[in-house]
C-alpha positions as a printed Julia matrix, in Angstrom:
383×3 Matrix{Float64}:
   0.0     0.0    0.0
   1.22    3.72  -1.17
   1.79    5.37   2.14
   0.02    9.15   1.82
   0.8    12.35   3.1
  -1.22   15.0    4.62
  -0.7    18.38   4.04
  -2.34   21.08   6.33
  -1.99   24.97   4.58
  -3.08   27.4    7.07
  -4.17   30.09   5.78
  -3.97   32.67   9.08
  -7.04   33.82  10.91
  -9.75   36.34   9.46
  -9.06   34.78   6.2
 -12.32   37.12   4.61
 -10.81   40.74   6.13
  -7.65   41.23   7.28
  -6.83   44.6    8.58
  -4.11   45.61   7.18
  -1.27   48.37   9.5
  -0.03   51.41   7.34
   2.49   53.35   8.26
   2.48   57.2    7.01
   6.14   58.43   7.71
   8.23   59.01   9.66
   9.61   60.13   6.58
   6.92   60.9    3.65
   6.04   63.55   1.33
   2.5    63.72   2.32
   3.79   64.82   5.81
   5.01   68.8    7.18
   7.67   67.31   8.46
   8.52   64.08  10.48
   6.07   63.02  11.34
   4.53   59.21  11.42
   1.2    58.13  11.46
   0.46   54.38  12.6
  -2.98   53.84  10.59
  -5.25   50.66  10.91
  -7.06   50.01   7.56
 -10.27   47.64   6.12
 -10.29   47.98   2.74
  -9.51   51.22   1.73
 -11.1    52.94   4.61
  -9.32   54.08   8.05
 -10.47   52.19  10.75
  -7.62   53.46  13.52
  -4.95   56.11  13.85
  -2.48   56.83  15.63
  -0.34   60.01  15.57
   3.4    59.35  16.85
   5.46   62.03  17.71
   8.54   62.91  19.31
  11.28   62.44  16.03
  12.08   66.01  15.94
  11.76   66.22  20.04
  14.63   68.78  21.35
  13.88   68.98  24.85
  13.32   72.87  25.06
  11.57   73.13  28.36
  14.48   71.62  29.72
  16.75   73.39  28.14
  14.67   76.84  29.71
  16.27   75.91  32.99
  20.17   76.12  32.22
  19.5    79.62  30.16
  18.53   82.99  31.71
  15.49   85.23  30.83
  17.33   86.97  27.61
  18.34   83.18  26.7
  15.72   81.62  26.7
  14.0    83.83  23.67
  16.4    82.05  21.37
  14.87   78.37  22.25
  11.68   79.76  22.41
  11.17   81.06  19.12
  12.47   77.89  16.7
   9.3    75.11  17.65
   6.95   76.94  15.26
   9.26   78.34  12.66
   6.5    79.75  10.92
   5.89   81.82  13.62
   8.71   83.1   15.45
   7.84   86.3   16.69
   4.85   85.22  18.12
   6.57   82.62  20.02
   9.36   85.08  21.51
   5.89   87.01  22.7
   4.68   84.55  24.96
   7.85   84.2   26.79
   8.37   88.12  27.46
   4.61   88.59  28.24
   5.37   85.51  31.36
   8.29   87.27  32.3
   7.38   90.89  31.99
   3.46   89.67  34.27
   6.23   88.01  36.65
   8.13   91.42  36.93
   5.08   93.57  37.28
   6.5    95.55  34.33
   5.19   97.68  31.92
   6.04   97.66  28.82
   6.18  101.43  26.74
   3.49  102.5   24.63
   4.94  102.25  21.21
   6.37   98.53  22.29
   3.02   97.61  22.89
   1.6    98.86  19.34
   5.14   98.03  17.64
   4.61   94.13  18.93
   1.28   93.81  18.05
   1.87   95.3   14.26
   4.82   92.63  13.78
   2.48   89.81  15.51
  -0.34   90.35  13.0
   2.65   90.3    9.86
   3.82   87.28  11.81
  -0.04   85.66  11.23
  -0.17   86.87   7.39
   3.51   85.39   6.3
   2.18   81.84   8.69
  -1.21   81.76   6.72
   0.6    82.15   3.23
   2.64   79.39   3.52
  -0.53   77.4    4.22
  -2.28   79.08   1.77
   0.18   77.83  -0.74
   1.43   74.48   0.48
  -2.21   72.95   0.65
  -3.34   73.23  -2.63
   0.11   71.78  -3.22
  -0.91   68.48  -1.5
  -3.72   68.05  -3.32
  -1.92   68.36  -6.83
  -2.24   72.02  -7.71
   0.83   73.86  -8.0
   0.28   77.26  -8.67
  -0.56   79.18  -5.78
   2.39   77.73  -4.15
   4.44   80.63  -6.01
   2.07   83.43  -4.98
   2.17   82.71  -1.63
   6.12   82.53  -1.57
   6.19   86.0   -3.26
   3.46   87.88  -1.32
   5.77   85.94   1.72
   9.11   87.74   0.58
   7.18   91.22   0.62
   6.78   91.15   3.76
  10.09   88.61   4.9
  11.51   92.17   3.5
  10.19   94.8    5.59
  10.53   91.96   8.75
  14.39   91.29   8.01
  14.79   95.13   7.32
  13.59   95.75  11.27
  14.54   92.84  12.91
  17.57   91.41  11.13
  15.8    88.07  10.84
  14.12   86.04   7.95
  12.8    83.35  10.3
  14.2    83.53  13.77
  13.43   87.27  14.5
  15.3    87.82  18.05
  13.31   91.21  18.66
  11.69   91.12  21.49
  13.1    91.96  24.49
  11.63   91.6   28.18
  10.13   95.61  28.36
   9.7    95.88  24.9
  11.28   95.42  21.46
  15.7    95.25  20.88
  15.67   98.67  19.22
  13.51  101.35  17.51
  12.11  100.84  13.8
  14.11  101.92  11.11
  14.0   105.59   9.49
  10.82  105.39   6.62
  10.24  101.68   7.94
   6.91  102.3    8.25
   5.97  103.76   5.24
   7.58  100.71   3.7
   5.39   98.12   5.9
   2.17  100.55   4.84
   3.29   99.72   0.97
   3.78   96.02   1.61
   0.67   95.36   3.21
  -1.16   97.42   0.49
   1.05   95.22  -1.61
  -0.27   91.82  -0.42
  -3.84   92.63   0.01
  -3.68   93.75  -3.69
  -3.17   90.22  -4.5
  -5.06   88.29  -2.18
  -7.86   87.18  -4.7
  -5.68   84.95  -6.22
  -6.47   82.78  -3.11
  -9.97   83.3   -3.44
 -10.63   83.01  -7.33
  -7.64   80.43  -7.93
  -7.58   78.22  -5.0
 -11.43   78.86  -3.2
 -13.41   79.2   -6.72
 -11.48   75.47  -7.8
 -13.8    73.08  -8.55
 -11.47   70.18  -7.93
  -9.88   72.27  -4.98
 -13.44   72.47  -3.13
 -14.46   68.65  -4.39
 -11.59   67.31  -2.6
 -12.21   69.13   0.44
 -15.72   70.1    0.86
 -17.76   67.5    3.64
 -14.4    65.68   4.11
 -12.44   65.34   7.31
 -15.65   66.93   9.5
 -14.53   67.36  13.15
 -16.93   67.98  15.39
 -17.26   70.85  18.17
 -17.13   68.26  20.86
 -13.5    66.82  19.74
 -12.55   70.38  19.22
 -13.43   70.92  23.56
 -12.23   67.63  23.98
  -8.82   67.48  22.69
  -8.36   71.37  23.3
  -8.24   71.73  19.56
  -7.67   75.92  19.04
  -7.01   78.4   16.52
  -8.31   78.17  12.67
  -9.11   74.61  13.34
 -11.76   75.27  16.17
 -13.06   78.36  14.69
 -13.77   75.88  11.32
 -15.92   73.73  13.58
 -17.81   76.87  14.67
 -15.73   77.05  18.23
 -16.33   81.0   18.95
 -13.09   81.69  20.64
  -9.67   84.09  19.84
  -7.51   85.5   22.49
  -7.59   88.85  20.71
 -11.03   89.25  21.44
 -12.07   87.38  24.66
  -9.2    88.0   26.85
  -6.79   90.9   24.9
  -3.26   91.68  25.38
  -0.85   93.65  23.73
  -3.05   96.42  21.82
  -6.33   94.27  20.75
  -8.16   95.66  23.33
  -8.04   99.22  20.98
  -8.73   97.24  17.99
 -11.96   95.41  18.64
 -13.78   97.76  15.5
 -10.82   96.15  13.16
 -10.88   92.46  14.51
 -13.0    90.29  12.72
 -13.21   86.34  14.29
 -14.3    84.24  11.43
 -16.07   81.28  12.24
 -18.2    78.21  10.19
 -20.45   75.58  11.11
 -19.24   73.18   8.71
 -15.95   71.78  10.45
 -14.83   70.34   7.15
 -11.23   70.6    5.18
 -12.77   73.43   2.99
 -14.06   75.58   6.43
 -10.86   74.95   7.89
  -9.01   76.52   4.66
 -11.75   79.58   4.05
 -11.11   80.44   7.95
  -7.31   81.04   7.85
  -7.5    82.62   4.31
 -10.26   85.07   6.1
  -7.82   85.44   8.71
  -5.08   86.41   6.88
  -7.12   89.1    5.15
  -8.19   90.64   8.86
  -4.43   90.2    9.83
  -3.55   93.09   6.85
  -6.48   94.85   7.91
  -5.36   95.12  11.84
  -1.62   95.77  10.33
  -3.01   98.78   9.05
  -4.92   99.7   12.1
  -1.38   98.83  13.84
   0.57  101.33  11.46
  -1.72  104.3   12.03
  -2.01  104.59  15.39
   2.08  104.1   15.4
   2.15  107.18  13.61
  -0.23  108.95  15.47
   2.33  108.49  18.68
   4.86  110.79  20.22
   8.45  109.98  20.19
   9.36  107.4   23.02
  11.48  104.91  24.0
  10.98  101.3   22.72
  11.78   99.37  25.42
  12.58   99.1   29.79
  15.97   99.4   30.59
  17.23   96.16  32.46
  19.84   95.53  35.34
  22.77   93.53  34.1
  21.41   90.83  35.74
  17.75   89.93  35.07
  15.78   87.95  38.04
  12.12   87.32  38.32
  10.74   86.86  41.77
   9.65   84.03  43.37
   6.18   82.76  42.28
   4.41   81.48  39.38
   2.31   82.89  36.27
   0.65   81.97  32.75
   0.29   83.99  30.29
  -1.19   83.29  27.04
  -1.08   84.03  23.25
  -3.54   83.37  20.15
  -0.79   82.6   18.01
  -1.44   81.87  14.46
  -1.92   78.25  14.48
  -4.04   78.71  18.32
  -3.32   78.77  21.43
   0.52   78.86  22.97
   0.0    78.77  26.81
   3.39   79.41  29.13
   3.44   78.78  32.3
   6.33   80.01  34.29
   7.89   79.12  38.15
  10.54   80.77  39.52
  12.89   80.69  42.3
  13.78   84.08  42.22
  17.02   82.75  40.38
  18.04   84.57  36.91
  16.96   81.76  35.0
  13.37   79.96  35.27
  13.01   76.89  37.44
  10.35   75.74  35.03
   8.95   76.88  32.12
   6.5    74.69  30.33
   5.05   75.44  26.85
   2.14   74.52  25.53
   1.86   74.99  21.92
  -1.1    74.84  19.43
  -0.45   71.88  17.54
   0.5    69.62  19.95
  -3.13   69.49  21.19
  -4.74   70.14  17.06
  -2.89   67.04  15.88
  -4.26   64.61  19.01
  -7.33   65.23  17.72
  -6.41   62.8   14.09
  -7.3    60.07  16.05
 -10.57   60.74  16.26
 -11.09   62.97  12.84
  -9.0    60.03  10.44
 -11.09   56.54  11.52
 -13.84   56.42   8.78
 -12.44   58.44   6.19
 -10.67   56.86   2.77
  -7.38   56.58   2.86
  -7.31   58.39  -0.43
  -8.68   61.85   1.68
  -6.06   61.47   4.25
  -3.56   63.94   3.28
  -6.4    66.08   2.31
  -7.56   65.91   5.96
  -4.11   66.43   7.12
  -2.63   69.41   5.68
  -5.96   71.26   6.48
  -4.93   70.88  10.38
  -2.05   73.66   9.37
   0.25   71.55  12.11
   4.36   72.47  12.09
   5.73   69.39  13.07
   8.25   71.39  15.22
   5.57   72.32  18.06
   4.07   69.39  17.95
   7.75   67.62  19.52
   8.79   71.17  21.16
């Protein structure tokens, strides 16, 4: 008799669906950065994700510890590169509420003129770089030359493209340049000139607005949940800027000029038509910023300082809207010359948590549609 043999071929459990584990980065195109996403799919459609951070990680709160209070700017304003002079804001606003200092008039209009510029060359590279992900181009170069009108006038005063180094605790390093102002007043003009590009090229899109329009829909409950902020929240129709509810600087005087944009529809599109609304109140409030800057007396810029800067012993927060949300710091001190802690928390940290909830659901072929509308630099997500 033939002696047989019997073959078992297992073929794995859930032989009908198998999930199947994507990983988005940590190095990919579709990403602002490094970033990875861990994604769980059926099919083509996300059933988990996962956001995991901490690649570009380089320690800066501890790092606010060995540096003293003119140090500590420098660290402070490189997690969001996009916006670097509102970063170095936060920090001297802590310090300067620690101090019980005020700061000189034209500081306080001279910061909050360069904080709104600040917003309008943040929301152009957005403006640009989204379309981008989604295949179109074009506005990519507008944005980058409306960006280097005002880069211009921003280097010209500060010395800076990127990593500004003007503010000072008590006020700004130095006074504005002879016929700077006139020169910002052109640029802005110059920009707003232009800005329908974004609305006729990019908004009036047909594709641009398919691809976006009812995709990526986050509710106002994840938005109070995850302590989503900024252009984000306000796309979900989350009623809340900084500027308005709780000023600083000079917002208080510009209430007539500030205009919070909201919409109900929490989609990609809502998201995008909130920041390019933004960006054309940021112009407006530069102007606003410009006029009454002319309109005031000669003065100095900025506190003097002893050599030796200490804050007393206690604890504050202060906190910004910066242009992608919120930036909270909270500050301790031991009455030492540098801070005993100093924590930061930054704006896209908290909008990027929120992917896990916003991604399971949607097609895998919408994900980088739903991602680049959460205007995230990777940066101060990792701090």
């Amino acid at each position: 008799m033939t002696p047989t043999t019997e073959t078992t071929v297992g073929i794995g459990g859930a032989a009908e669906s198998t999930d199947m584990v994507l990983n988005i980065g940590p190095q990919h195109p579709s990403t602002h950065g490094v970033l990875r996403l861990r994604l769980v799919l059926d099919g083509e459609r996300i059933v988990h994700a996962e956001p995991v951070i901490g690649y570009m990680h380089r320690g800066a709160e501890k790092l606010f510890e060995a540096r003293d209070y003119r140090q500590i700017i420098v660290l402070a304003n490189r997690h969001d590169w996009l916006s670097a002079f509102s970063n170095e804001l936060g920090v001297v606003l802590a310090v300067e509420r620690m101090l019980g200092m005020e700061v000189p008039e034209r500081a306080v209009w001279t910061r909050t003129l360069l904080a709104e510029l600040n917003r309008v060359l943040n929301h152009l590279m957005f403006l640009g770089s989204y379309p981008l992900e989604l295949g179109g181009i074009t506005p990519v170069f507008y944005a980058f030359r409306e960006r280097e009108v005002l880069q211009n006038v921003m280097e010209e005063v500060s010395g800076g493209r990127m990593h500004y180094m003007f503010n000072r605790v008590g006020g700004l390093k130095e006074d504005l340049p002879a016929g700077w102002t006139a020169r910002a007043r052109a640029a802005v003009a110059d920009v707003r000139s232009r800005m329908d590009v974004f609305d006729d090229l990019v908004l009036g899109n047909e594709i641009f607005r398919g691809r976006t329009r009812d995709v990526g829909v986050l509710a106002p409950e994840i938005v109070h949940a995850y302590g989503v902020s900024g252009p984000i929240a306000r796309g979900s129709g989350v009623d809340f800027d900084l500027r308005r509810d709780e000023p600083y600087l000079a917002y208080g005087e510009l209430q007539d000029t500030l205009k919070v944009e909201t919409r109900s529809e929490g989609d990609c599109l809502a998201r995008f038509e909130v920041l390019l609304a933004q960006t054309h109140n940021a112009l407006d409030l530069a102007d606003a910023c410009l006029d009454r800057i002319a309109e005031l007396p000669p003065g100095p810029i900025n506190q003097r300082l002893p050599k030796v800067l200490k804050a007393p012993e206690g604890h504050t927060y202060a906190w910004t809207e910066n242009p992608l949300g919120i930036n909270g710091y909270y500050l301790v001190s031991k009455g030492e010359k540098t801070p005993y802690r100093l924590k930061l928390r930054s704006a896209s940290y908290n909008n990027i948590q929120a992917l896990t909830e916003l991604l399971p659901g949607t097609l895998v072929a919408d994900m980088v549609a739903i991602l680049g509308s959460m205007f995230f630099v990777v940066g101060d997500i990792d701090k």
